[in-house]
Amino acid sequence: MASVTSLSDSVQQHLASALSAGLPEAAGADPLLRRSDRADFQANGILALAKKVKANPRELATQVVGRVVTGDVIKEIEVSGPGFLNVTITDKAITENLAARYADETGRLGVPYAANPGTTVIDYAQPNVAKEMHVGHLRSAVIGDSVVQLLEFTGENVVRRHHIGDWGTQFGMLIQYLDEHPHELDHKAATEDTAASGEEAMSNLDRLYKAARRKFDSDEEFKTRARRRVVDLQAGDPHTLAMWQKFVDESKIYFFSVFEKLDMEIRDPDIVGESGYNDMLAETCRLLEDSGVAVRSEGALCVFFEDIKGPDGNPVPLIVQKSDGGYGYAATDLSAIRDRVFNLKADTLLYVVDARQSLHFKMVFETARRAGWLGDGVKAQQLAFGTVLGKDGKPFKTREGETVRLVDLLDEAIDRASAVVREKAQDLSEEEIAERGAQVGIGAVKYADLSTSANRDYKFDLDQMVSLNGDTSVYLQYAYARIRSILRKAGELRPVAHPELELAAAERALGLHADAFAETVREAAREYAPHKLAAYLYQLASLYTTFYDKCPVLKAETPQQVENRLFLCDITARTLHQGMALLGIRTPERL
């Protein structure tokens, strides 16, 4: 089905036509239309245009009003204040537009695909091999997954990349210890319970890491052997690589169990860690040095920047290769850019990474531009995110001051949510309560993250997250479940749009907001801003609550009004369901 023109786009077109008809030099001018509490929409663009053409804004606005065609879409238009235009939409247009979205057999609710989709490589969810995932890994995974959903839904070709930490000096220590204690990683075959087997795998790795670290710190001969093992690993020694692969495989069992608990799809081919670019590192350094982008400084290969200096006033370089010949993160990240641009043919590179890495990525992107790897047709952007804070406003820690394990945090959210579901449950079995509890708990964690602008810190407060009141996913899920309950109670009565009916104020407000779904999705995808979709959905649920309170559905005055209100219920439910799915959140049919 073709995309549906939103009401705001229709009004925009009417105003643009009226503007250019009365003022040829205004062709292409933006009426600056927005929702308003004084009317359905307000256009503010006349003021800037009047200033540009040296006209009286109120007189110009009056001319435009005289040329606007009213009737099917626009019911009334009037001049307000110094030259604003207040626009009221016909009830018929609201219902007809929603009916067109409702009739979309693809289930997209009239959301169009992008006209000129490109290829975006998005780097997110980057845990470290042989290390437990902690609260700091939450935001990259949750934000990245939602941006992937938004981009794919709007037609972008998306390549997912999980740049896991699977290389470095600690692997020499781990491999050497495992070689000398070969049974340390033995554990029962993976059970059907992925989470159980995953946590067992990480428990083994964690125990092994601590034992290896103790021996490394206390035994000089072992330390020498471990360092020699790093050289073997970098040289591609088959036995050492096989041992390293064991660590990676064990860690993946664990990663998949955590991501499954987060209700996220992580595919094995998308996991291309630091090791995936080993074969490119030497060439990356050679290309940078030969082109003069990087220079040798005290034996290290460095890139310098005029605007980046340390506290002492001296330039702070990006070190691509260390003086001992080892490669740092910069060499891997630059090699990844080469691979993503030239092999994957990406025109956008997105990095969902902690804001504290901003300087690193600024230097990496500038280096890649100087080298010609990021040309005019390629955009590289860090989607930087803030820190997860505790209720006290400080970085989230356990009572003992340790970093919070991600699985512990998720388990607690599920337990809290299950208690809420059990309290509200009607005719749900224990199995259903457990399933709903997981959906509500994980949804609560994701929504708290996604309803905050990515670059801001936010407080992790489970009591608030699982509340039925306020801006929470539980409130949205409950609104959806309530609608599904009404539709079940309707029995043989079907949702049918009736454009001939007048709408009550609460119906109009709900309908106008539901109609803005497509433009909200487009904006959220274009700006990589899931929080804008979250805000839209919360407003939708709030408007539905008002509608529910003021407009009886099954006891409406006429059969046509019952059908029309069921129609408003159903399109609201579909919009909530699709919108929440784009945030990676489930909408249970019953709560």
mmCIF file of N, CA, C and O in Angstrom, residues 3-93:
data_model
loop_
_atom_site.group_PDB
_atom_site.id
_atom_site.type_symbol
_atom_site.label_atom_id
_atom_site.label_comp_id
_atom_site.label_asym_id
_atom_site.label_seq_id
_atom_site.Cartn_x
_atom_site.Cartn_y
_atom_site.Cartn_z
ATOM 1 N N SER A 3 2.085 5.023 0.942
ATOM 2 C CA SER A 3 2.082 5.707 2.221
ATOM 3 C C SER A 3 0.907 6.677 2.285
ATOM 4 O O SER A 3 0.397 7.131 1.263
ATOM 5 N N VAL A 4 0.488 6.979 3.501
ATOM 6 C CA VAL A 4 -0.646 7.867 3.723
ATOM 7 C C VAL A 4 -0.113 9.251 4.062
ATOM 8 O O VAL A 4 0.748 9.394 4.933
ATOM 9 N N THR A 5 -0.633 10.268 3.377
ATOM 10 C CA THR A 5 -0.222 11.639 3.687
ATOM 11 C C THR A 5 -0.815 12.028 5.033
ATOM 12 O O THR A 5 -2.023 11.936 5.243
ATOM 13 N N SER A 6 0.019 12.456 5.957
ATOM 14 C CA SER A 6 -0.484 12.837 7.279
ATOM 15 C C SER A 6 -1.259 14.144 7.181
ATOM 16 O O SER A 6 -1.123 14.913 6.216
ATOM 17 N N LEU A 7 -2.063 14.386 8.190
ATOM 18 C CA LEU A 7 -2.849 15.618 8.218
ATOM 19 C C LEU A 7 -1.941 16.851 8.238
ATOM 20 O O LEU A 7 -2.220 17.847 7.571
ATOM 21 N N SER A 8 -0.850 16.782 8.979
ATOM 22 C CA SER A 8 0.061 17.939 9.018
ATOM 23 C C SER A 8 0.680 18.178 7.644
ATOM 24 O O SER A 8 0.844 19.331 7.218
ATOM 25 N N ASP A 9 1.013 17.095 6.921
ATOM 26 C CA ASP A 9 1.557 17.266 5.567
ATOM 27 C C ASP A 9 0.507 17.866 4.630
ATOM 28 O O ASP A 9 0.820 18.707 3.783
ATOM 29 N N SER A 10 -0.757 17.431 4.781
ATOM 30 C CA SER A 10 -1.835 17.978 3.938
ATOM 31 C C SER A 10 -2.005 19.472 4.179
ATOM 32 O O SER A 10 -2.113 20.262 3.237
ATOM 33 N N VAL A 11 -2.027 19.861 5.458
ATOM 34 C CA VAL A 11 -2.172 21.283 5.794
ATOM 35 C C VAL A 11 -0.974 22.061 5.283
ATOM 36 O O VAL A 11 -1.113 23.166 4.732
ATOM 37 N N GLN A 12 0.202 21.482 5.449
ATOM 38 C CA GLN A 12 1.438 22.121 4.968
ATOM 39 C C GLN A 12 1.329 22.401 3.472
ATOM 40 O O GLN A 12 1.687 23.496 3.006
ATOM 41 N N GLN A 13 0.832 21.418 2.720
ATOM 42 C CA GLN A 13 0.696 21.587 1.261
ATOM 43 C C GLN A 13 -0.321 22.678 0.925
ATOM 44 O O GLN A 13 -0.095 23.504 0.034
ATOM 45 N N HIS A 14 -1.445 22.719 1.647
ATOM 46 C CA HIS A 14 -2.457 23.755 1.428
ATOM 47 C C HIS A 14 -1.861 25.150 1.666
ATOM 48 O O HIS A 14 -2.061 26.079 0.864
ATOM 49 N N LEU A 15 -1.140 25.289 2.768
ATOM 50 C CA LEU A 15 -0.565 26.598 3.104
ATOM 51 C C LEU A 15 0.529 27.000 2.122
ATOM 52 O O LEU A 15 0.625 28.159 1.714
ATOM 53 N N ALA A 16 1.363 26.041 1.721
ATOM 54 C CA ALA A 16 2.436 26.336 0.767
ATOM 55 C C ALA A 16 1.858 26.796 -0.567
ATOM 56 O O ALA A 16 2.371 27.731 -1.196
ATOM 57 N N SER A 17 0.774 26.143 -1.005
ATOM 58 C CA SER A 17 0.124 26.536 -2.268
ATOM 59 C C SER A 17 -0.437 27.949 -2.170
ATOM 60 O O SER A 17 -0.296 28.762 -3.090
ATOM 61 N N ALA A 18 -1.089 28.242 -1.038
ATOM 62 C CA ALA A 18 -1.668 29.577 -0.851
ATOM 63 C C ALA A 18 -0.582 30.642 -0.793
ATOM 64 O O ALA A 18 -0.738 31.751 -1.342
ATOM 65 N N LEU A 19 0.527 30.311 -0.149
ATOM 66 C CA LEU A 19 1.650 31.260 -0.058
ATOM 67 C C LEU A 19 2.223 31.582 -1.428
ATOM 68 O O LEU A 19 2.402 32.750 -1.798
ATOM 69 N N SER A 20 2.560 30.543 -2.207
ATOM 70 C CA SER A 20 3.200 30.764 -3.512
ATOM 71 C C SER A 20 2.240 31.406 -4.506
ATOM 72 O O SER A 20 2.658 32.146 -5.393
ATOM 73 N N ALA A 21 0.911 31.153 -4.352
ATOM 74 C CA ALA A 21 -0.071 31.767 -5.256
ATOM 75 C C ALA A 21 -0.135 33.268 -5.037
ATOM 76 O O ALA A 21 -0.244 34.062 -5.991
ATOM 77 N N GLY A 22 -0.055 33.696 -3.785
ATOM 78 C CA GLY A 22 -0.153 35.121 -3.498
ATOM 79 C C GLY A 22 1.173 35.835 -3.515
ATOM 80 O O GLY A 22 1.230 37.063 -3.632
ATOM 81 N N LEU A 23 2.262 35.080 -3.403
ATOM 82 C CA LEU A 23 3.586 35.683 -3.291
ATOM 83 C C LEU A 23 4.594 34.760 -3.983
ATOM 84 O O LEU A 23 5.141 33.857 -3.354
ATOM 85 N N PRO A 24 4.801 34.955 -5.288
ATOM 86 C CA PRO A 24 5.670 34.032 -6.040
ATOM 87 C C PRO A 24 7.036 33.815 -5.394
ATOM 88 O O PRO A 24 7.585 32.709 -5.446
ATOM 89 N N GLU A 25 7.577 34.867 -4.743
ATOM 90 C CA GLU A 25 8.908 34.711 -4.125
ATOM 91 C C GLU A 25 8.869 33.840 -2.866
ATOM 92 O O GLU A 25 9.894 33.510 -2.287
ATOM 93 N N ALA A 26 7.649 33.453 -2.452
ATOM 94 C CA ALA A 26 7.519 32.592 -1.269
ATOM 95 C C ALA A 26 7.533 31.120 -1.628
ATOM 96 O O ALA A 26 7.385 30.267 -0.750
ATOM 97 N N ALA A 27 7.669 30.803 -2.921
ATOM 98 C CA ALA A 27 7.685 29.399 -3.336
ATOM 99 C C ALA A 27 8.765 28.641 -2.567
ATOM 100 O O ALA A 27 9.920 29.065 -2.506
ATOM 101 N N GLY A 28 8.381 27.526 -1.993
ATOM 102 C CA GLY A 28 9.338 26.717 -1.229
ATOM 103 C C GLY A 28 9.498 27.136 0.212
ATOM 104 O O GLY A 28 10.228 26.493 0.970
ATOM 105 N N ALA A 29 8.827 28.230 0.615
ATOM 106 C CA ALA A 29 8.938 28.678 2.009
ATOM 107 C C ALA A 29 8.252 27.683 2.939
ATOM 108 O O ALA A 29 7.237 27.092 2.590
ATOM 109 N N ASP A 30 8.807 27.503 4.132
ATOM 110 C CA ASP A 30 8.252 26.565 5.105
ATOM 111 C C ASP A 30 7.236 27.288 5.995
ATOM 112 O O ASP A 30 7.596 28.256 6.678
ATOM 113 N N PRO A 31 5.980 26.838 6.012
ATOM 114 C CA PRO A 31 4.981 27.491 6.877
ATOM 115 C C PRO A 31 5.241 27.283 8.382
ATOM 116 O O PRO A 31 4.590 27.916 9.200
ATOM 117 N N LEU A 32 6.201 26.402 8.709
ATOM 118 C CA LEU A 32 6.538 26.098 10.104
ATOM 119 C C LEU A 32 5.300 25.693 10.904
ATOM 120 O O LEU A 32 4.893 26.358 11.851
ATOM 121 N N LEU A 33 4.734 24.583 10.517
ATOM 122 C CA LEU A 33 3.506 24.089 11.131
ATOM 123 C C LEU A 33 3.818 23.246 12.364
ATOM 124 O O LEU A 33 4.767 22.468 12.360
ATOM 125 N N ARG A 34 3.037 23.427 13.413
ATOM 126 C CA ARG A 34 3.201 22.601 14.616
ATOM 127 C C ARG A 34 1.851 22.457 15.301
ATOM 128 O O ARG A 34 0.927 23.240 15.061
ATOM 129 N N ARG A 35 1.744 21.439 16.168
ATOM 130 C CA ARG A 35 0.524 21.268 16.944
ATOM 131 C C ARG A 35 0.384 22.440 17.915
ATOM 132 O O ARG A 35 1.372 23.015 18.365
ATOM 133 N N SER A 36 -0.851 22.770 18.254
ATOM 134 C CA SER A 36 -1.093 23.935 19.093
ATOM 135 C C SER A 36 -2.238 23.675 20.052
ATOM 136 O O SER A 36 -3.154 22.899 19.750
ATOM 137 N N ASP A 37 -2.201 24.324 21.222
ATOM 138 C CA ASP A 37 -3.323 24.205 22.152
ATOM 139 C C ASP A 37 -4.395 25.246 21.861
ATOM 140 O O ASP A 37 -5.449 25.267 22.494
ATOM 141 N N ARG A 38 -4.128 26.122 20.884
ATOM 142 C CA ARG A 38 -5.110 27.147 20.504
ATOM 143 C C ARG A 38 -5.981 26.680 19.337
ATOM 144 O O ARG A 38 -7.047 27.229 19.093
ATOM 145 N N ALA A 39 -5.486 25.724 18.585
ATOM 146 C CA ALA A 39 -6.218 25.136 17.464
ATOM 147 C C ALA A 39 -5.600 23.763 17.249
ATOM 148 O O ALA A 39 -4.821 23.287 18.077
ATOM 149 N N ASP A 40 -5.919 23.108 16.124
ATOM 150 C CA ASP A 40 -5.274 21.817 15.860
ATOM 151 C C ASP A 40 -3.811 22.017 15.485
ATOM 152 O O ASP A 40 -2.935 21.271 15.918
ATOM 153 N N PHE A 41 -3.562 23.024 14.633
ATOM 154 C CA PHE A 41 -2.204 23.343 14.217
ATOM 155 C C PHE A 41 -2.016 24.856 14.222
ATOM 156 O O PHE A 41 -2.984 25.610 14.086
ATOM 157 N N GLN A 42 -0.766 25.276 14.349
ATOM 158 C CA GLN A 42 -0.431 26.693 14.196
ATOM 159 C C GLN A 42 0.755 26.808 13.248
ATOM 160 O O GLN A 42 1.718 26.037 13.355
ATOM 161 N N ALA A 43 0.648 27.756 12.298
ATOM 162 C CA ALA A 43 1.741 28.010 11.351
ATOM 163 C C ALA A 43 2.421 29.326 11.738
ATOM 164 O O ALA A 43 1.766 30.364 11.839
ATOM 165 N N ASN A 44 3.732 29.273 11.965
ATOM 166 C CA ASN A 44 4.480 30.450 12.429
ATOM 167 C C ASN A 44 5.418 31.026 11.373
ATOM 168 O O ASN A 44 6.131 31.989 11.632
ATOM 169 N N GLY A 45 5.406 30.413 10.175
ATOM 170 C CA GLY A 45 6.397 30.807 9.165
ATOM 171 C C GLY A 45 6.158 32.155 8.515
ATOM 172 O O GLY A 45 7.060 32.713 7.883
ATOM 173 N N ILE A 46 4.943 32.708 8.658
ATOM 174 C CA ILE A 46 4.618 33.976 8.008
ATOM 175 C C ILE A 46 5.520 35.101 8.526
ATOM 176 O O ILE A 46 5.928 35.991 7.771
ATOM 177 N N LEU A 47 5.852 35.072 9.811
ATOM 178 C CA LEU A 47 6.644 36.162 10.405
ATOM 179 C C LEU A 47 8.010 36.284 9.737
ATOM 180 O O LEU A 47 8.429 37.387 9.348
ATOM 181 N N ALA A 48 8.697 35.153 9.596
ATOM 182 C CA ALA A 48 10.026 35.185 8.964
ATOM 183 C C ALA A 48 9.917 35.578 7.498
ATOM 184 O O ALA A 48 10.753 36.343 6.976
ATOM 185 N N LEU A 49 8.884 35.077 6.821
ATOM 186 C CA LEU A 49 8.701 35.396 5.397
ATOM 187 C C LEU A 49 8.405 36.880 5.202
ATOM 188 O O LEU A 49 8.945 37.521 4.291
ATOM 189 N N ALA A 50 7.552 37.441 6.071
ATOM 190 C CA ALA A 50 7.212 38.875 5.968
ATOM 191 C C ALA A 50 8.451 39.741 6.158
ATOM 192 O O ALA A 50 8.631 40.754 5.469
ATOM 193 N N LYS A 51 9.295 39.333 7.065
ATOM 194 C CA LYS A 51 10.536 40.082 7.296
ATOM 195 C C LYS A 51 11.425 40.031 6.060
ATOM 196 O O LYS A 51 12.031 41.030 5.650
ATOM 197 N N LYS A 52 11.464 38.867 5.427
ATOM 198 C CA LYS A 52 12.307 38.672 4.243
ATOM 199 C C LYS A 52 11.827 39.538 3.072
ATOM 200 O O LYS A 52 12.636 40.141 2.352
ATOM 201 N N VAL A 53 10.496 39.614 2.863
ATOM 202 C CA VAL A 53 9.960 40.363 1.706
ATOM 203 C C VAL A 53 9.522 41.770 2.097
ATOM 204 O O VAL A 53 8.907 42.484 1.296
ATOM 205 N N LYS A 54 9.847 42.134 3.374
ATOM 206 C CA LYS A 54 9.526 43.482 3.875
ATOM 207 C C LYS A 54 8.027 43.784 3.768
ATOM 208 O O LYS A 54 7.608 44.821 3.231
ATOM 209 N N ALA A 55 7.203 42.865 4.289
ATOM 210 C CA ALA A 55 5.752 43.032 4.282
ATOM 211 C C ALA A 55 5.241 43.031 5.718
ATOM 212 O O ALA A 55 5.942 42.599 6.644
ATOM 213 N N ASN A 56 4.038 43.533 5.917
ATOM 214 C CA ASN A 56 3.404 43.472 7.229
ATOM 215 C C ASN A 56 2.947 42.034 7.467
ATOM 216 O O ASN A 56 2.153 41.493 6.694
ATOM 217 N N PRO A 57 3.428 41.381 8.535
ATOM 218 C CA PRO A 57 3.129 39.954 8.718
ATOM 219 C C PRO A 57 1.635 39.662 8.862
ATOM 220 O O PRO A 57 1.142 38.667 8.329
ATOM 221 N N ARG A 58 0.915 40.513 9.577
ATOM 222 C CA ARG A 58 -0.513 40.244 9.767
ATOM 223 C C ARG A 58 -1.271 40.401 8.445
ATOM 224 O O ARG A 58 -2.176 39.618 8.138
ATOM 225 N N GLU A 59 -0.874 41.415 7.647
ATOM 226 C CA GLU A 59 -1.522 41.600 6.336
ATOM 227 C C GLU A 59 -1.210 40.425 5.415
ATOM 228 O O GLU A 59 -2.082 39.936 4.690
ATOM 229 N N LEU A 60 0.053 39.954 5.461
ATOM 230 C CA LEU A 60 0.436 38.816 4.628
ATOM 231 C C LEU A 60 -0.340 37.562 5.058
ATOM 232 O O LEU A 60 -0.823 36.799 4.217
ATOM 233 N N ALA A 61 -0.473 37.367 6.373
ATOM 234 C CA ALA A 61 -1.219 36.222 6.883
ATOM 235 C C ALA A 61 -2.681 36.278 6.432
ATOM 236 O O ALA A 61 -3.270 35.256 6.057
ATOM 237 N N THR A 62 -3.255 37.483 6.432
ATOM 238 C CA THR A 62 -4.646 37.648 5.995
ATOM 239 C C THR A 62 -4.803 37.294 4.520
ATOM 240 O O THR A 62 -5.785 36.657 4.112
ATOM 241 N N GLN A 63 -3.798 37.669 3.704
ATOM 242 C CA GLN A 63 -3.821 37.313 2.270
ATOM 243 C C GLN A 63 -3.798 35.787 2.104
ATOM 244 O O GLN A 63 -4.525 35.230 1.265
ATOM 245 N N VAL A 64 -2.954 35.131 2.880
ATOM 246 C CA VAL A 64 -2.840 33.669 2.781
ATOM 247 C C VAL A 64 -4.166 33.016 3.147
ATOM 248 O O VAL A 64 -4.647 32.105 2.448
ATOM 249 N N VAL A 65 -4.766 33.472 4.239
ATOM 250 C CA VAL A 65 -6.053 32.911 4.680
ATOM 251 C C VAL A 65 -7.091 33.009 3.561
ATOM 252 O O VAL A 65 -7.877 32.080 3.332
ATOM 253 N N GLY A 66 -7.061 34.125 2.837
ATOM 254 C CA GLY A 66 -8.026 34.321 1.751
ATOM 255 C C GLY A 66 -7.835 33.356 0.601
ATOM 256 O O GLY A 66 -8.761 33.158 -0.201
ATOM 257 N N ARG A 67 -6.659 32.766 0.491
ATOM 258 C CA ARG A 67 -6.387 31.861 -0.634
ATOM 259 C C ARG A 67 -6.430 30.385 -0.245
ATOM 260 O O ARG A 67 -6.303 29.517 -1.099
ATOM 261 N N VAL A 68 -6.548 30.098 1.046
ATOM 262 C CA VAL A 68 -6.592 28.703 1.488
ATOM 263 C C VAL A 68 -7.971 28.111 1.196
ATOM 264 O O VAL A 68 -8.995 28.713 1.510
ATOM 265 N N VAL A 69 -7.963 26.939 0.602
ATOM 266 C CA VAL A 69 -9.216 26.241 0.298
ATOM 267 C C VAL A 69 -9.641 25.454 1.540
ATOM 268 O O VAL A 69 -8.902 24.607 2.035
ATOM 269 N N THR A 70 -10.825 25.761 2.046
ATOM 270 C CA THR A 70 -11.359 25.014 3.188
ATOM 271 C C THR A 70 -12.407 24.021 2.700
ATOM 272 O O THR A 70 -12.929 24.150 1.596
ATOM 273 N N GLY A 71 -12.685 23.041 3.536
ATOM 274 C CA GLY A 71 -13.699 22.055 3.139
ATOM 275 C C GLY A 71 -13.341 20.663 3.592
ATOM 276 O O GLY A 71 -13.624 20.280 4.726
ATOM 277 N N ASP A 72 -12.672 19.899 2.741
ATOM 278 C CA ASP A 72 -12.402 18.492 3.047
ATOM 279 C C ASP A 72 -11.424 18.297 4.201
ATOM 280 O O ASP A 72 -11.613 17.441 5.057
ATOM 281 N N VAL A 73 -10.338 19.072 4.192
ATOM 282 C CA VAL A 73 -9.294 18.894 5.212
ATOM 283 C C VAL A 73 -9.340 20.019 6.245
ATOM 284 O O VAL A 73 -9.439 19.775 7.442
ATOM 285 N N ILE A 74 -9.249 21.245 5.780
ATOM 286 C CA ILE A 74 -9.222 22.394 6.689
ATOM 287 C C ILE A 74 -10.638 22.895 6.927
ATOM 288 O O ILE A 74 -11.344 23.252 5.986
ATOM 289 N N LYS A 75 -11.045 22.926 8.179
ATOM 290 C CA LYS A 75 -12.381 23.418 8.534
ATOM 291 C C LYS A 75 -12.366 24.929 8.705
ATOM 292 O O LYS A 75 -13.215 25.646 8.153
ATOM 293 N N GLU A 76 -11.381 25.426 9.461
ATOM 294 C CA GLU A 76 -11.261 26.861 9.711
ATOM 295 C C GLU A 76 -9.796 27.255 9.734
ATOM 296 O O GLU A 76 -8.935 26.465 10.151
ATOM 297 N N ILE A 77 -9.526 28.494 9.315
ATOM 298 C CA ILE A 77 -8.185 29.055 9.437
ATOM 299 C C ILE A 77 -8.330 30.533 9.759
ATOM 300 O O ILE A 77 -9.124 31.236 9.135
ATOM 301 N N GLU A 78 -7.594 30.986 10.750
ATOM 302 C CA GLU A 78 -7.715 32.395 11.148
ATOM 303 C C GLU A 78 -6.355 32.943 11.535
ATOM 304 O O GLU A 78 -5.445 32.190 11.908
ATOM 305 N N VAL A 79 -6.250 34.256 11.430
ATOM 306 C CA VAL A 79 -5.012 34.943 11.801
ATOM 307 C C VAL A 79 -5.042 35.196 13.302
ATOM 308 O O VAL A 79 -6.071 35.579 13.866
ATOM 309 N N SER A 80 -3.902 34.975 13.940
ATOM 310 C CA SER A 80 -3.798 35.185 15.381
ATOM 311 C C SER A 80 -2.542 35.993 15.683
ATOM 312 O O SER A 80 -1.500 35.793 15.042
ATOM 313 N N GLY A 81 -2.652 36.904 16.653
ATOM 314 C CA GLY A 81 -1.489 37.659 17.095
ATOM 315 C C GLY A 81 -0.848 38.448 15.977
ATOM 316 O O GLY A 81 -1.525 39.018 15.111
ATOM 317 N N PRO A 82 0.488 38.469 15.941
ATOM 318 C CA PRO A 82 1.194 39.310 14.949
ATOM 319 C C PRO A 82 1.209 38.724 13.538
ATOM 320 O O PRO A 82 1.716 39.355 12.623
ATOM 321 N N GLY A 83 0.684 37.508 13.359
ATOM 322 C CA GLY A 83 0.709 36.912 12.019
ATOM 323 C C GLY A 83 0.763 35.399 12.028
ATOM 324 O O GLY A 83 1.146 34.764 11.044
ATOM 325 N N PHE A 84 0.386 34.800 13.155
ATOM 326 C CA PHE A 84 0.283 33.347 13.211
ATOM 327 C C PHE A 84 -0.998 32.907 12.500
ATOM 328 O O PHE A 84 -1.965 33.674 12.405
ATOM 329 N N LEU A 85 -0.999 31.661 12.044
ATOM 330 C CA LEU A 85 -2.205 31.096 11.447
ATOM 331 C C LEU A 85 -2.663 29.925 12.298
ATOM 332 O O LEU A 85 -1.909 28.982 12.535
ATOM 333 N N ASN A 86 -3.891 29.992 12.787
ATOM 334 C CA ASN A 86 -4.475 28.888 13.553
ATOM 335 C C ASN A 86 -5.369 28.069 12.631
ATOM 336 O O ASN A 86 -6.259 28.616 11.976
ATOM 337 N N VAL A 87 -5.099 26.753 12.585
ATOM 338 C CA VAL A 87 -5.801 25.875 11.638
ATOM 339 C C VAL A 87 -6.560 24.789 12.388
ATOM 340 O O VAL A 87 -6.002 24.116 13.257
ATOM 341 N N THR A 88 -7.849 24.627 12.052
ATOM 342 C CA THR A 88 -8.665 23.556 12.612
ATOM 343 C C THR A 88 -9.016 22.571 11.496
ATOM 344 O O THR A 88 -9.411 22.980 10.400
ATOM 345 N N ILE A 89 -8.858 21.284 11.787
ATOM 346 C CA ILE A 89 -9.087 20.219 10.808
ATOM 347 C C ILE A 89 -10.536 19.738 10.906
ATOM 348 O O ILE A 89 -11.138 19.744 11.983
ATOM 349 N N THR A 90 -11.086 19.264 9.811
ATOM 350 C CA THR A 90 -12.437 18.685 9.847
ATOM 351 C C THR A 90 -12.399 17.318 10.537
ATOM 352 O O THR A 90 -11.409 16.581 10.441
ATOM 353 N N ASP A 91 -13.484 16.995 11.237
ATOM 354 C CA ASP A 91 -13.592 15.664 11.856
ATOM 355 C C ASP A 91 -13.491 14.571 10.798
ATOM 356 O O ASP A 91 -12.873 13.515 11.014
ATOM 357 N N LYS A 92 -14.108 14.830 9.654
ATOM 358 C CA LYS A 92 -14.127 13.856 8.555
ATOM 359 C C LYS A 92 -12.694 13.509 8.119
ATOM 360 O O LYS A 92 -12.358 12.335 7.910
ATOM 361 N N ALA A 93 -11.839 14.537 8.006
ATOM 362 C CA ALA A 93 -10.460 14.305 7.561
ATOM 363 C C ALA A 93 -9.692 13.464 8.577
ATOM 364 O O ALA A 93 -8.896 12.591 8.207
#
